[in-house]
Short mmCIF file of C-alpha atoms in Angstrom, two decimals:
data_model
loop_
_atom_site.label_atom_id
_atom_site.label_comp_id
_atom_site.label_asym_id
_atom_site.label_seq_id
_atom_site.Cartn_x
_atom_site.Cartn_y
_atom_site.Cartn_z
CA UNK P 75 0.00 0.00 0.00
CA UNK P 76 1.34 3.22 -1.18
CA UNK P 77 2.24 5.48 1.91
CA UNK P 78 0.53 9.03 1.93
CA UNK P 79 2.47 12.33 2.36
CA UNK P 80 1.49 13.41 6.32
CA UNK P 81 4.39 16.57 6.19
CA UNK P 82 8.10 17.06 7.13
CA UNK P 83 8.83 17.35 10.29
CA UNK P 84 11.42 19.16 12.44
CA UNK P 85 13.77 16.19 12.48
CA UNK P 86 14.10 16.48 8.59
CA UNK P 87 15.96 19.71 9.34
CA UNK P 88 17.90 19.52 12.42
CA UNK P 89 18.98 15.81 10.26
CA UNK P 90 20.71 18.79 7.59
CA UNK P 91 21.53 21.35 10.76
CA UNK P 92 23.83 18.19 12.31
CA UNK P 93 25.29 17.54 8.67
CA UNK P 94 26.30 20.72 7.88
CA UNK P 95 28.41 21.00 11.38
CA UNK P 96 29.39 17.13 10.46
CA UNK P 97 29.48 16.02 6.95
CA UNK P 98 31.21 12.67 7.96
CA UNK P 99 30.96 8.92 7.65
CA UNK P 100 29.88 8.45 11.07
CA UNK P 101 26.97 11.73 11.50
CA UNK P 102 25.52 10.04 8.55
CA UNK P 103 25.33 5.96 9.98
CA UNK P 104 24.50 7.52 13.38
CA UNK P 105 21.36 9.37 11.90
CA UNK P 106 20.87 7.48 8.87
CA UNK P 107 17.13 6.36 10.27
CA UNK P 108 16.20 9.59 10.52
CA UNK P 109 17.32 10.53 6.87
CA UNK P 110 15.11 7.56 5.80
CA UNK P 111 11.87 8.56 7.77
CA UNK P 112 11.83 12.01 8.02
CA UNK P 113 13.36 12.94 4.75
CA UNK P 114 13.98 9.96 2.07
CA UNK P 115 10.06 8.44 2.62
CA UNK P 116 7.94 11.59 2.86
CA UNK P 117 9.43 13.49 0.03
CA UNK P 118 9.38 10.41 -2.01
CA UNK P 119 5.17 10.14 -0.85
CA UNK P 120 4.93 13.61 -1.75
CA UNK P 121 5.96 12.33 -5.28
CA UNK P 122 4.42 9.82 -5.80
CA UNK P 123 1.08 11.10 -4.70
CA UNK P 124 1.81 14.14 -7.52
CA UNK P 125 2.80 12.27 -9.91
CA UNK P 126 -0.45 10.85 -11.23
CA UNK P 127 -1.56 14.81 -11.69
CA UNK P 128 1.28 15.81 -13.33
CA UNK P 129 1.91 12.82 -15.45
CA UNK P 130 5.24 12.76 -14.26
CA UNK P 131 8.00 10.21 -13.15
CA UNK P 132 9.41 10.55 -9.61
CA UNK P 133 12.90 10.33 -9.57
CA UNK P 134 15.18 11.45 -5.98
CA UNK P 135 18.50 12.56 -6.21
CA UNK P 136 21.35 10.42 -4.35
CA UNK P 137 22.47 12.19 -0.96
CA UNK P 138 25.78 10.83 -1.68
CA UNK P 139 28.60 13.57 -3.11
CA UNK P 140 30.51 12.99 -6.38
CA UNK P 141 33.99 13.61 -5.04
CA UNK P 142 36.25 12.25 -7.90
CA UNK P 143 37.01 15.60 -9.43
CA UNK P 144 36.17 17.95 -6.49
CA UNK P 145 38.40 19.87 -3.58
CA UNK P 146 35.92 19.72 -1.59
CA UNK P 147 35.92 15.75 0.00
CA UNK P 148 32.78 15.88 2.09
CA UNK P 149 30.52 12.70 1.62
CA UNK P 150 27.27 14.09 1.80
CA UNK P 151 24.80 16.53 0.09
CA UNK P 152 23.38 18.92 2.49
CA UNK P 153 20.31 19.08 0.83
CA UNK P 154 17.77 16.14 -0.73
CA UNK P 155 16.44 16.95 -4.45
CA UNK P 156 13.76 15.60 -6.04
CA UNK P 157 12.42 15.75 -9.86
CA UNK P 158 8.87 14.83 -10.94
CA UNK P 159 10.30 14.43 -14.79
CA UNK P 160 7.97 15.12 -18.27
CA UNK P 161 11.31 14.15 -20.49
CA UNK P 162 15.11 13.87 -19.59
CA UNK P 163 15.78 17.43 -18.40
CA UNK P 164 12.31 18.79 -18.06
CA UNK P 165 10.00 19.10 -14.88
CA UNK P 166 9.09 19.91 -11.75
CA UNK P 167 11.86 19.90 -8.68
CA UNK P 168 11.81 19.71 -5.31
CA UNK P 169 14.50 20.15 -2.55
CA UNK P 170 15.00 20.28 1.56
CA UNK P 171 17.71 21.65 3.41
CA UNK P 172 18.12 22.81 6.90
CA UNK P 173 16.44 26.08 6.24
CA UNK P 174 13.23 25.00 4.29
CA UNK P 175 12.08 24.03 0.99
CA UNK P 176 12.65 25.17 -2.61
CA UNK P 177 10.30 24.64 -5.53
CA UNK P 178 10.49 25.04 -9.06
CA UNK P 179 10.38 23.50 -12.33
CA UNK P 180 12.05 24.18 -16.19
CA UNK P 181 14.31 22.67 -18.19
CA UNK P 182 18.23 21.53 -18.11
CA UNK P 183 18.57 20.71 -21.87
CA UNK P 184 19.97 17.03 -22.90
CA UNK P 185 21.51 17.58 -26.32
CA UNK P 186 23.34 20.57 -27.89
CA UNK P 187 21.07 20.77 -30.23
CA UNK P 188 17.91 21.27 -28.00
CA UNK P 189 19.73 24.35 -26.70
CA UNK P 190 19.36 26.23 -30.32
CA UNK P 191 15.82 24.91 -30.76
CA UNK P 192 15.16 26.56 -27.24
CA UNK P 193 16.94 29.79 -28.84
CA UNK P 194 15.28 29.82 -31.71
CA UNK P 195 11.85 29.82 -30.12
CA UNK P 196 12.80 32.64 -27.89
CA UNK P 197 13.72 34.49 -31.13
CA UNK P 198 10.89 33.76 -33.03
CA UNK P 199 8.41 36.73 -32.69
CA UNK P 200 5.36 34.51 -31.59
CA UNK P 201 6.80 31.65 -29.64
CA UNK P 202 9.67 34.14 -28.12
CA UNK P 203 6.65 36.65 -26.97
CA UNK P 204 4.77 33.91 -25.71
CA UNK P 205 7.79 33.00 -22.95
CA UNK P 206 8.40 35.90 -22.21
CA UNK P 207 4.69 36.91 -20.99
CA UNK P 208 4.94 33.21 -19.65
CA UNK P 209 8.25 34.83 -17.12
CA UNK P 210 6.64 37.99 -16.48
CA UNK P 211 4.46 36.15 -15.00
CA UNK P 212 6.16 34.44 -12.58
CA UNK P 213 8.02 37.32 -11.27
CA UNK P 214 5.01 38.69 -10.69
CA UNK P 215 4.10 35.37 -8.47
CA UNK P 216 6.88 35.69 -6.62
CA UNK P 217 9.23 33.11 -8.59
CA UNK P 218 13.06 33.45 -9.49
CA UNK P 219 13.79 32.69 -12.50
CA UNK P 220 17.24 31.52 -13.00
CA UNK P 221 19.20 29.15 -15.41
CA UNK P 222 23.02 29.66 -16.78
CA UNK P 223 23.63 32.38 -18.99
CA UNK P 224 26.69 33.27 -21.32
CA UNK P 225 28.62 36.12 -20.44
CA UNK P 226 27.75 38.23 -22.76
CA UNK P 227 25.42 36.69 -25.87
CA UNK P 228 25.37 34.02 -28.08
CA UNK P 229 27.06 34.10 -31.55
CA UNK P 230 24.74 36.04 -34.26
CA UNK P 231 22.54 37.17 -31.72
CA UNK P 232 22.35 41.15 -31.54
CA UNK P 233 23.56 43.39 -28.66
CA UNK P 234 19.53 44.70 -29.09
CA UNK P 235 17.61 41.65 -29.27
CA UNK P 236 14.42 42.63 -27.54
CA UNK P 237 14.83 39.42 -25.75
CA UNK P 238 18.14 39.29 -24.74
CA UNK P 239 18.54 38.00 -20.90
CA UNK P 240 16.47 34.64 -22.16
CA UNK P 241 18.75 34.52 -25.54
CA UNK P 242 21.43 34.37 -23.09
CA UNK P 243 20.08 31.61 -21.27
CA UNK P 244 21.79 27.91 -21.25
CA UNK P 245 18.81 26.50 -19.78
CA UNK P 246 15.89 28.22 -17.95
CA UNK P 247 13.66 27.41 -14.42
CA UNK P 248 11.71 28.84 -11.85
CA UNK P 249 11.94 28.73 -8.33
CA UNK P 250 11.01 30.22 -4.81
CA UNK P 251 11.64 29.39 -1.35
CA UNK P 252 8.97 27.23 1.17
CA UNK P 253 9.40 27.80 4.95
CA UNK P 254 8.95 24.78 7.01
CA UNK P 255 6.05 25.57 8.73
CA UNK P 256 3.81 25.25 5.50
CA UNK P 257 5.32 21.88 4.75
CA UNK P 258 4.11 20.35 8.13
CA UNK P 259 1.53 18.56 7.65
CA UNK P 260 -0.11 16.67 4.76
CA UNK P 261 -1.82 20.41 3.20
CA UNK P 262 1.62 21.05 1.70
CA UNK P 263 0.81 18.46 -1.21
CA UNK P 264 -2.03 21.00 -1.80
CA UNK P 265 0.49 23.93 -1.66
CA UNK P 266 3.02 22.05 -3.74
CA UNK P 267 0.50 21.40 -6.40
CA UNK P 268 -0.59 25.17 -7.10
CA UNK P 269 3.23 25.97 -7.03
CA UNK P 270 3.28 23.16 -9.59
CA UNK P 271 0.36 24.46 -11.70
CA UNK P 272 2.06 28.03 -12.15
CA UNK P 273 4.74 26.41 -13.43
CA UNK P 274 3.09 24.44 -15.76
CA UNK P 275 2.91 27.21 -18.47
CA UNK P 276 6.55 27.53 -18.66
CA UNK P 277 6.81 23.64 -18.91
CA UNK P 278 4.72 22.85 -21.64
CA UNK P 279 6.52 25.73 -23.59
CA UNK P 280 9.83 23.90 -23.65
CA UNK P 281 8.00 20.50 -24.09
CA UNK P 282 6.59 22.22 -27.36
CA UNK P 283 9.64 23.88 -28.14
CA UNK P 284 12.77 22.25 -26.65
CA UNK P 285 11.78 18.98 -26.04
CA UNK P 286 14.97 16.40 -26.43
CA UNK P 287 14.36 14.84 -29.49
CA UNK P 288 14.45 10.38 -29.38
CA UNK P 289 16.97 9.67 -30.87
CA UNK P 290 16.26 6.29 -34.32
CA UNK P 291 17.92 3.07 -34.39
#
């Protein structure tokens, strides 16, 4: 029987308070039952209770580090991600650290070319004017938008494009911060949901636009 979302509770921060003071082998076997019920098996409820709504696959990010190429040698993420995916690279996302939530959703493109598709929808006149009223949006909502950008533009693209910040863009989301205290209980499925639903727009436009393409035997 599938387990429903009931909230995250305090313990699923102070478990990312007590990492962040001791990212170490032995913080993490100590507390690893609390990682599992407090963090691991509501968020993945939460997604798996969406899911069916969105018409999304759940999919959690490993809490373990990849430390081959990096200075920094601590174990852990401080933080558990989550993606509710439409396609590789498109979706809705999910995270909890020690000081609350985020929530968002866009697009992390697969293939090089799905990056100039995306840029050549933002500079078409009708698809590029839809996205843009799509982000205006948002920031009105209260929603970061965010997503790489090149330093100064892409090649060919003019230093006047009347939509230059999204030209410059390597892939695109949007995002804003949850306090704990509306995750508590089993309402924030609710919450999450709406958040969901005003991302939606901006979704389906890379799904129409962007979407990575299968690639033929």
């Amino acid at each position: 029987m599938t387990t429903r979302f009931a909230g995250f509770g305090d313990e699923a921060y102070d478990f990312y308070l007590g990492l962040v003071a001791d990212n170490s082998k032995t913080y993490w076997t100590e507390h690893k039952q609390v990682y599992d019920s407090a963090v691991r098996e509501p968020m993945q409820a939460l997604l798996d209770q969406l899911a069916p709504a969105f018409d999304g696959t759940p999919s959690l990010f490993r809490p373990y580090r990849d430390i081959r190429f990096s200075k920094d040698k601590t174990p852990y993420k401080t933080h558990q991600g989550a993606l509710l995916n439409l396609a590789p690279g498109i979706g809705y996302y999910l995270s909890l650290d020690a000081d609350g939530l985020h929530v968002g959703g866009g697009f992390f493109p697969q293939q090089r070319e799905q990056t100039a598709r995306f840029r050549a929808a933002i500079d078409s006149d009708a698809t590029g004017a839809e996205l843009e009223a799509i982000v205006a949006k948002l920031e009105k909502r209260g929603f970061e938008i965010g997503g790489a950008q090149v330093r100064t533009r892409p090649r060919g693209v003019p230093a006047d494009h009347p939509r230059l910040d999204l030209m410059r863009r390597e892939h695109l989301t949007a995002g804003r911060a949850v306090t704990p205290a509306v995750a508590e209980d089993a309402g924030f499925a609710k919450v999450l949901t709406k958040y969901w639903r005003e991302i939606t727009p901006l979704v389906g436009w890379v799904m129409a636009n962007a979407a990575p393409r299968v690639e033929e035997d």
